[in-house]
Short mmCIF file of C-alpha atoms in Angstrom, two decimals:
data_model
loop_
_atom_site.label_atom_id
_atom_site.label_comp_id
_atom_site.label_asym_id
_atom_site.label_seq_id
_atom_site.Cartn_x
_atom_site.Cartn_y
_atom_site.Cartn_z
CA MET N 975 -11.01 -30.13 -30.92
CA SER N 976 -13.82 -32.72 -30.89
CA LYS N 977 -17.47 -31.68 -30.53
CA SER N 978 -17.69 -33.30 -27.10
CA ALA N 979 -14.59 -31.44 -25.87
CA ASP N 980 -15.91 -28.16 -27.26
CA PHE N 981 -19.29 -28.72 -25.58
CA ALA N 982 -17.56 -29.60 -22.31
CA ARG N 983 -15.52 -26.38 -22.41
CA ARG N 984 -18.67 -24.34 -22.98
CA ALA N 985 -20.47 -26.24 -20.22
CA LEU N 986 -17.64 -25.56 -17.78
CA SER N 987 -18.71 -21.94 -17.24
CA PRO N 988 -22.29 -22.58 -16.05
CA ALA N 989 -21.26 -25.75 -14.22
CA SER N 990 -18.50 -24.05 -12.22
CA ALA N 991 -20.71 -21.00 -11.59
CA PHE N 992 -23.50 -23.15 -10.16
CA LEU N 993 -20.98 -25.07 -8.07
CA LEU N 994 -19.71 -21.81 -6.57
CA PHE N 995 -23.28 -20.68 -5.91
CA SER N 996 -24.14 -24.01 -4.27
CA GLN N 997 -21.05 -24.03 -2.06
CA SER N 998 -21.89 -20.51 -0.90
CA ALA N 999 -25.60 -21.19 -0.46
CA ILE N 1000 -25.10 -24.20 1.78
CA VAL N 1001 -23.13 -22.02 4.20
CA VAL N 1002 -26.13 -19.69 4.47
CA THR N 1003 -28.63 -22.54 4.84
CA GLY N 1004 -26.36 -24.10 7.45
CA GLY N 1005 -26.52 -20.80 9.27
CA ALA N 1006 -30.32 -20.93 9.10
CA VAL N 1007 -30.17 -24.34 10.79
CA ARG N 1008 -28.09 -22.88 13.60
CA LEU N 1009 -30.13 -19.68 13.97
CA THR N 1010 -33.41 -21.59 14.25
CA SER N 1011 -31.91 -24.01 16.82
CA SER N 1012 -32.48 -26.85 14.36
CA GLY N 1013 -28.97 -28.31 14.51
CA LEU N 1014 -30.27 -31.43 16.22
CA GLY N 1015 -33.60 -31.46 14.36
CA CYS N 1016 -32.30 -34.77 13.04
CA PRO N 1017 -30.55 -36.09 16.16
CA THR N 1018 -28.60 -38.88 14.47
CA TRP N 1019 -26.62 -39.44 11.28
CA PRO N 1020 -26.79 -40.56 8.50
CA GLU N 1021 -30.40 -41.28 9.50
CA CYS N 1022 -32.60 -38.42 10.65
CA VAL N 1023 -33.99 -40.50 13.50
CA PRO N 1024 -33.23 -44.15 14.31
CA GLY N 1025 -34.90 -46.26 11.64
CA SER N 1026 -35.72 -43.42 9.23
CA TYR N 1027 -33.68 -41.21 6.92
CA THR N 1028 -36.49 -38.64 6.87
CA PRO N 1029 -38.33 -36.82 9.68
CA VAL N 1030 -41.22 -38.76 11.19
CA PRO N 1031 -44.57 -37.54 12.56
CA ASN N 1032 -44.61 -36.51 16.22
CA GLN N 1033 -40.81 -36.36 16.32
CA ALA N 1034 -39.58 -35.13 19.70
CA GLU N 1035 -37.45 -32.39 18.13
CA GLY N 1036 -40.50 -30.88 16.40
CA GLN N 1037 -41.44 -30.95 12.72
CA LEU N 1038 -40.11 -27.47 11.93
CA HIS N 1039 -36.64 -28.15 13.35
CA ALA N 1040 -36.56 -31.62 11.81
CA TRP N 1041 -37.43 -30.45 8.30
CA ILE N 1042 -35.07 -27.47 8.41
CA GLU N 1043 -32.15 -29.75 9.26
CA PHE N 1044 -33.30 -32.43 6.81
CA GLY N 1045 -33.63 -29.83 4.04
CA ASN N 1046 -30.08 -28.68 4.66
CA ARG N 1047 -28.88 -32.27 4.42
CA LEU N 1048 -30.69 -32.68 1.09
CA LEU N 1049 -28.68 -29.79 -0.35
CA THR N 1050 -25.63 -32.01 -0.09
CA PHE N 1051 -27.03 -34.11 -2.95
CA ILE N 1052 -27.36 -30.99 -5.11
CA LEU N 1053 -23.74 -30.19 -4.30
CA VAL N 1054 -22.63 -33.71 -5.22
CA LEU N 1055 -24.48 -33.51 -8.55
CA SER N 1056 -23.04 -30.06 -9.27
CA ALA N 1057 -19.50 -31.21 -8.45
CA LEU N 1058 -19.92 -34.34 -10.56
CA ILE N 1059 -21.11 -32.35 -13.60
CA THR N 1060 -18.19 -29.94 -13.18
CA LEU N 1061 -15.71 -32.82 -12.88
CA ILE N 1062 -17.07 -34.46 -16.04
CA ALA N 1063 -16.85 -31.13 -17.90
CA VAL N 1064 -13.23 -30.72 -16.79
CA LEU N 1065 -12.29 -34.26 -17.82
CA LYS N 1066 -14.05 -34.08 -21.19
CA SER N 1067 -12.65 -30.63 -22.00
CA GLY N 1068 -9.06 -31.78 -21.59
CA ARG N 1069 -8.32 -29.15 -18.92
CA ARG N 1070 -5.71 -31.14 -17.03
CA ASP N 1071 -4.79 -28.08 -14.96
CA LEU N 1072 -8.26 -28.13 -13.37
CA ARG N 1073 -8.51 -31.82 -12.52
CA ILE N 1074 -7.20 -31.52 -8.97
CA LEU N 1075 -9.54 -28.63 -8.22
CA ALA N 1076 -12.57 -30.42 -9.64
CA GLY N 1077 -11.73 -33.74 -8.03
CA GLY N 1078 -11.00 -32.02 -4.74
CA GLN N 1079 -14.47 -30.48 -4.78
CA PHE N 1080 -16.05 -33.88 -5.19
CA LEU N 1081 -14.02 -35.44 -2.38
CA GLY N 1082 -14.40 -32.38 -0.16
CA ILE N 1083 -18.18 -32.58 -0.27
CA PHE N 1084 -18.07 -36.17 0.98
CA ALA N 1085 -15.64 -35.14 3.71
CA GLN N 1086 -18.04 -32.35 4.60
CA GLY N 1087 -20.86 -34.88 4.93
CA VAL N 1088 -18.80 -37.00 7.30
CA LEU N 1089 -17.78 -33.95 9.32
CA GLY N 1090 -21.43 -32.92 9.46
CA GLY N 1091 -22.22 -36.33 10.92
CA VAL N 1092 -19.48 -35.90 13.53
CA THR N 1093 -20.95 -32.50 14.38
CA VAL N 1094 -24.39 -34.02 15.02
CA LEU N 1095 -23.05 -37.03 16.93
CA THR N 1096 -21.01 -34.74 19.23
CA ASN N 1097 -24.17 -32.72 20.00
CA LEU N 1098 -22.95 -29.68 18.04
CA ASN N 1099 -19.54 -29.40 19.65
CA PRO N 1100 -18.50 -25.82 18.76
CA PHE N 1101 -15.09 -26.90 17.45
CA ALA N 1102 -16.75 -29.48 15.18
CA VAL N 1103 -19.18 -26.79 13.99
CA ALA N 1104 -16.25 -24.42 13.33
CA SER N 1105 -14.38 -27.12 11.41
CA HIS N 1106 -17.51 -27.78 9.36
CA TYR N 1107 -17.63 -24.10 8.38
CA LEU N 1108 -13.90 -23.79 7.71
CA LEU N 1109 -13.98 -26.76 5.35
CA SER N 1110 -16.75 -24.97 3.45
CA THR N 1111 -14.48 -21.92 3.30
CA ILE N 1112 -11.76 -24.01 1.64
CA LEU N 1113 -14.24 -25.53 -0.81
CA ILE N 1114 -15.57 -22.07 -1.70
CA ALA N 1115 -12.02 -20.90 -2.42
CA ALA N 1116 -11.45 -23.91 -4.67
CA SER N 1117 -14.73 -23.30 -6.51
CA VAL N 1118 -13.78 -19.63 -7.02
CA SER N 1119 -10.48 -20.84 -8.50
CA LEU N 1120 -12.33 -23.23 -10.80
CA TYR N 1121 -14.66 -20.53 -12.05
CA THR N 1122 -11.92 -17.92 -12.46
CA ARG N 1123 -9.62 -20.31 -14.31
CA ARG N 1124 -12.28 -21.80 -16.60
CA HIS N 1125 -10.77 -19.88 -19.55
CA ILE N 1126 -7.41 -18.74 -18.18
CA PRO N 1127 -4.63 -20.85 -16.64
CA CYS N 1128 -3.20 -19.78 -13.32
CA ILE N 1129 0.44 -18.85 -14.01
CA LYS N 1130 2.37 -17.44 -11.09
CA LYS N 1131 3.90 -14.04 -11.70
CA SER N 1132 7.61 -13.97 -10.95
CA SER N 1133 8.31 -10.27 -11.57
CA ASN N 1134 6.05 -8.64 -8.97
CA ARG N 1135 7.30 -9.72 -5.58
CA GLN N 1136 5.59 -6.82 -3.78
CA SER N 1137 2.09 -7.72 -5.00
CA ASP N 1138 2.79 -11.40 -4.42
CA LEU N 1139 3.66 -10.76 -0.77
CA PHE N 1140 0.73 -8.38 -0.26
CA SER N 1141 -1.72 -10.90 -1.74
CA ARG N 1142 -0.43 -13.61 0.60
CA TRP N 1143 -0.72 -11.38 3.68
CA HIS N 1144 -4.16 -10.28 2.54
CA VAL N 1145 -5.66 -13.73 2.02
CA VAL N 1146 -4.07 -15.06 5.24
CA GLY N 1147 -5.49 -12.05 7.09
CA ALA N 1148 -8.93 -12.76 5.64
CA PHE N 1149 -8.73 -16.39 6.72
CA ILE N 1150 -7.72 -15.37 10.25
CA VAL N 1151 -10.78 -13.10 10.38
CA VAL N 1152 -12.93 -16.06 9.34
CA VAL N 1153 -11.36 -18.35 11.96
CA LEU N 1154 -11.85 -15.80 14.73
CA GLY N 1155 -15.41 -15.34 13.52
CA THR N 1156 -16.08 -19.04 14.08
CA ILE N 1157 -14.62 -18.75 17.59
CA LEU N 1158 -16.88 -15.78 18.29
CA THR N 1159 -19.84 -17.78 17.02
CA GLY N 1160 -18.83 -20.73 19.17
CA ALA N 1161 -18.82 -18.50 22.24
CA GLY N 1162 -22.09 -16.78 21.32
CA PRO N 1163 -25.74 -17.66 21.87
CA HIS N 1164 -26.58 -19.20 18.48
CA ALA N 1165 -25.37 -22.73 19.04
CA GLY N 1166 -27.89 -24.58 16.89
CA ASP N 1167 -29.54 -26.14 19.94
CA VAL N 1168 -30.35 -24.85 23.42
CA ASP N 1169 -28.33 -27.64 25.05
CA ALA N 1170 -25.29 -27.49 22.75
CA PRO N 1171 -21.91 -26.85 24.42
CA ARG N 1172 -20.20 -23.49 23.90
CA ILE N 1173 -16.57 -22.34 23.76
CA ASP N 1174 -15.51 -21.23 27.23
CA LEU N 1175 -14.55 -17.69 26.26
CA ARG N 1176 -16.16 -14.37 27.14
CA ILE N 1177 -18.02 -13.12 24.08
CA GLN N 1178 -16.57 -9.64 24.66
CA THR N 1179 -13.04 -11.05 24.38
CA ALA N 1180 -13.88 -13.06 21.26
CA ALA N 1181 -15.54 -10.01 19.67
CA LEU N 1182 -12.50 -7.85 20.43
CA MET N 1183 -10.13 -10.38 18.83
CA HIS N 1184 -12.36 -10.64 15.76
CA GLY N 1185 -12.69 -6.86 15.47
CA LEU N 1186 -8.94 -6.24 15.75
CA ALA N 1187 -8.31 -8.82 13.02
CA VAL N 1188 -10.80 -7.01 10.77
CA ILE N 1189 -9.04 -3.67 11.36
CA LEU N 1190 -5.68 -5.27 10.53
CA LEU N 1191 -7.13 -6.74 7.34
CA LEU N 1192 -8.47 -3.33 6.29
CA LEU N 1193 -5.04 -1.77 6.89
CA ILE N 1194 -3.42 -4.46 4.72
CA THR N 1195 -6.04 -3.75 2.05
CA VAL N 1196 -5.20 -0.02 2.03
CA ALA N 1197 -1.44 -0.68 1.97
CA PHE N 1198 -1.91 -3.18 -0.87
CA PHE N 1199 -3.93 -0.63 -2.85
CA ARG N 1200 -1.28 2.04 -2.37
CA GLY N 1201 1.53 -0.27 -3.43
CA ASP N 1202 3.36 1.17 -6.44
CA LYS N 1203 3.38 -2.21 -8.22
CA THR N 1204 -0.29 -3.10 -7.68
CA ASP N 1205 -1.94 -3.37 -11.12
CA HIS N 1206 -5.26 -1.80 -12.13
CA GLU N 1207 -7.30 -5.03 -12.05
CA THR N 1208 -6.15 -5.84 -8.53
CA LYS N 1209 -6.84 -2.28 -7.37
CA GLU N 1210 -10.43 -2.53 -8.62
CA LEU N 1211 -10.88 -5.76 -6.68
CA LEU N 1212 -9.33 -4.18 -3.58
CA VAL N 1213 -11.78 -1.26 -3.71
CA LYS N 1214 -14.74 -3.65 -3.94
CA PHE N 1215 -13.29 -5.74 -1.13
CA PHE N 1216 -12.79 -2.68 1.08
CA LEU N 1217 -16.38 -1.49 0.58
CA ILE N 1218 -17.85 -4.93 1.24
CA SER N 1219 -15.66 -5.32 4.32
CA ILE N 1220 -16.73 -1.93 5.70
CA ALA N 1221 -20.38 -2.89 5.22
CA GLN N 1222 -19.73 -6.29 6.77
CA GLY N 1223 -17.91 -4.78 9.74
CA SER N 1224 -20.73 -2.29 10.28
CA ILE N 1225 -23.30 -5.07 10.32
CA GLY N 1226 -21.14 -7.04 12.74
CA PHE N 1227 -20.82 -4.07 15.09
CA ILE N 1228 -24.56 -3.33 14.97
CA GLN N 1229 -25.49 -6.96 15.61
CA TYR N 1230 -23.14 -7.03 18.60
CA LEU N 1231 -24.76 -3.90 20.07
CA GLN N 1232 -28.24 -5.30 19.40
CA GLY N 1233 -27.58 -8.64 21.10
CA VAL N 1234 -26.96 -10.63 17.88
CA PRO N 1235 -30.53 -10.82 16.47
CA GLU N 1236 -31.03 -13.71 14.06
CA LEU N 1237 -31.71 -11.64 10.92
CA LEU N 1238 -28.55 -9.56 11.29
CA VAL N 1239 -26.53 -12.69 12.04
CA ALA N 1240 -27.82 -14.28 8.82
CA ILE N 1241 -26.89 -11.17 6.80
CA HIS N 1242 -23.47 -11.12 8.47
CA LEU N 1243 -22.95 -14.77 7.54
CA LEU N 1244 -23.73 -14.01 3.90
CA GLY N 1245 -21.36 -11.06 4.10
CA ALA N 1246 -18.62 -13.33 5.44
CA VAL N 1247 -18.95 -15.51 2.35
CA LEU N 1248 -18.72 -12.47 0.07
CA VAL N 1249 -15.68 -11.11 1.92
CA TRP N 1250 -13.88 -14.45 1.63
CA ILE N 1251 -14.70 -14.74 -2.08
CA GLY N 1252 -13.40 -11.21 -2.57
CA ALA N 1253 -10.15 -11.95 -0.76
CA TRP N 1254 -9.59 -15.11 -2.78
CA ARG N 1255 -10.27 -13.31 -6.08
CA ILE N 1256 -7.63 -10.73 -5.14
CA TRP N 1257 -5.10 -13.49 -4.50
CA LEU N 1258 -5.98 -15.11 -7.83
CA SER N 1259 -5.63 -11.81 -9.69
CA VAL N 1260 -2.00 -11.60 -8.60
CA GLN N 1261 -1.31 -15.25 -9.40
CA ARG N 1262 -2.77 -14.98 -12.89
CA GLN N 1263 -0.66 -13.67 -15.78
CA GLY N 1264 -2.28 -11.98 -18.75
CA MET N 1265 -5.21 -13.39 -20.67
CA ASP N 1266 -3.54 -16.42 -22.22
CA THR N 1267 -5.87 -19.07 -23.51
CA ALA N 1268 -5.71 -22.31 -21.52
CA ARG N 1269 -4.09 -25.25 -23.15
#
């Protein structure tokens, strides 16, 4: 192995870790934009205001809202740089099995930028906002896969059909919880702007749907854990997932009773990222075979 390839393989760990952190962080900062009603702090796109890519003095939206939204947009450039470094590390290391994941990250970030522009230009249409978040969910899953597979190839197990089915139900259940969470958000009060449209659905109904999906996911988690063919590594991940999900559900229930205060909503958003990462790691643990060194 050449020195450059060896360096690239060693660089892949910190590069993919920072990419995962960045993909997760931008979800939280995007939530901060919404919770501070700064979604239209920069009312146009790609410019912040007509004629300027940055906020301007005496902007009608207010300096605080403008700079919060502008700061969130700037994080996209950090994501692009992180994805580019990871892609170069993958290409130089000779890890052909990771090229689609790394390239998909790079392209997905640009797609996210375009979708963010659509979100602004549609005055924070709740379905555009939800799509924006769900694309981040997909990119987070891909970055988890990149980080997890940096040393180990993902080889599908063919001898454990029970765990394979459980892992599929589990990750699909987690994604349904996320989707219903975006619908609940779209029907709730934190739209990102006081004049933004909302989903025409009673928040009580949306909360009930979301809560029932969470209960179903927890039941799948318990059944998966009790499965006689579930290995030790997966069981450890399931325990962690269950505990995080219980904490997340408790926060969600408390914030609902308290009228969704901003701080609890922000914590719940971070928890949603952790729950999704946990679910995806469980799926990967079943898809991975042994500790074989990647080719």
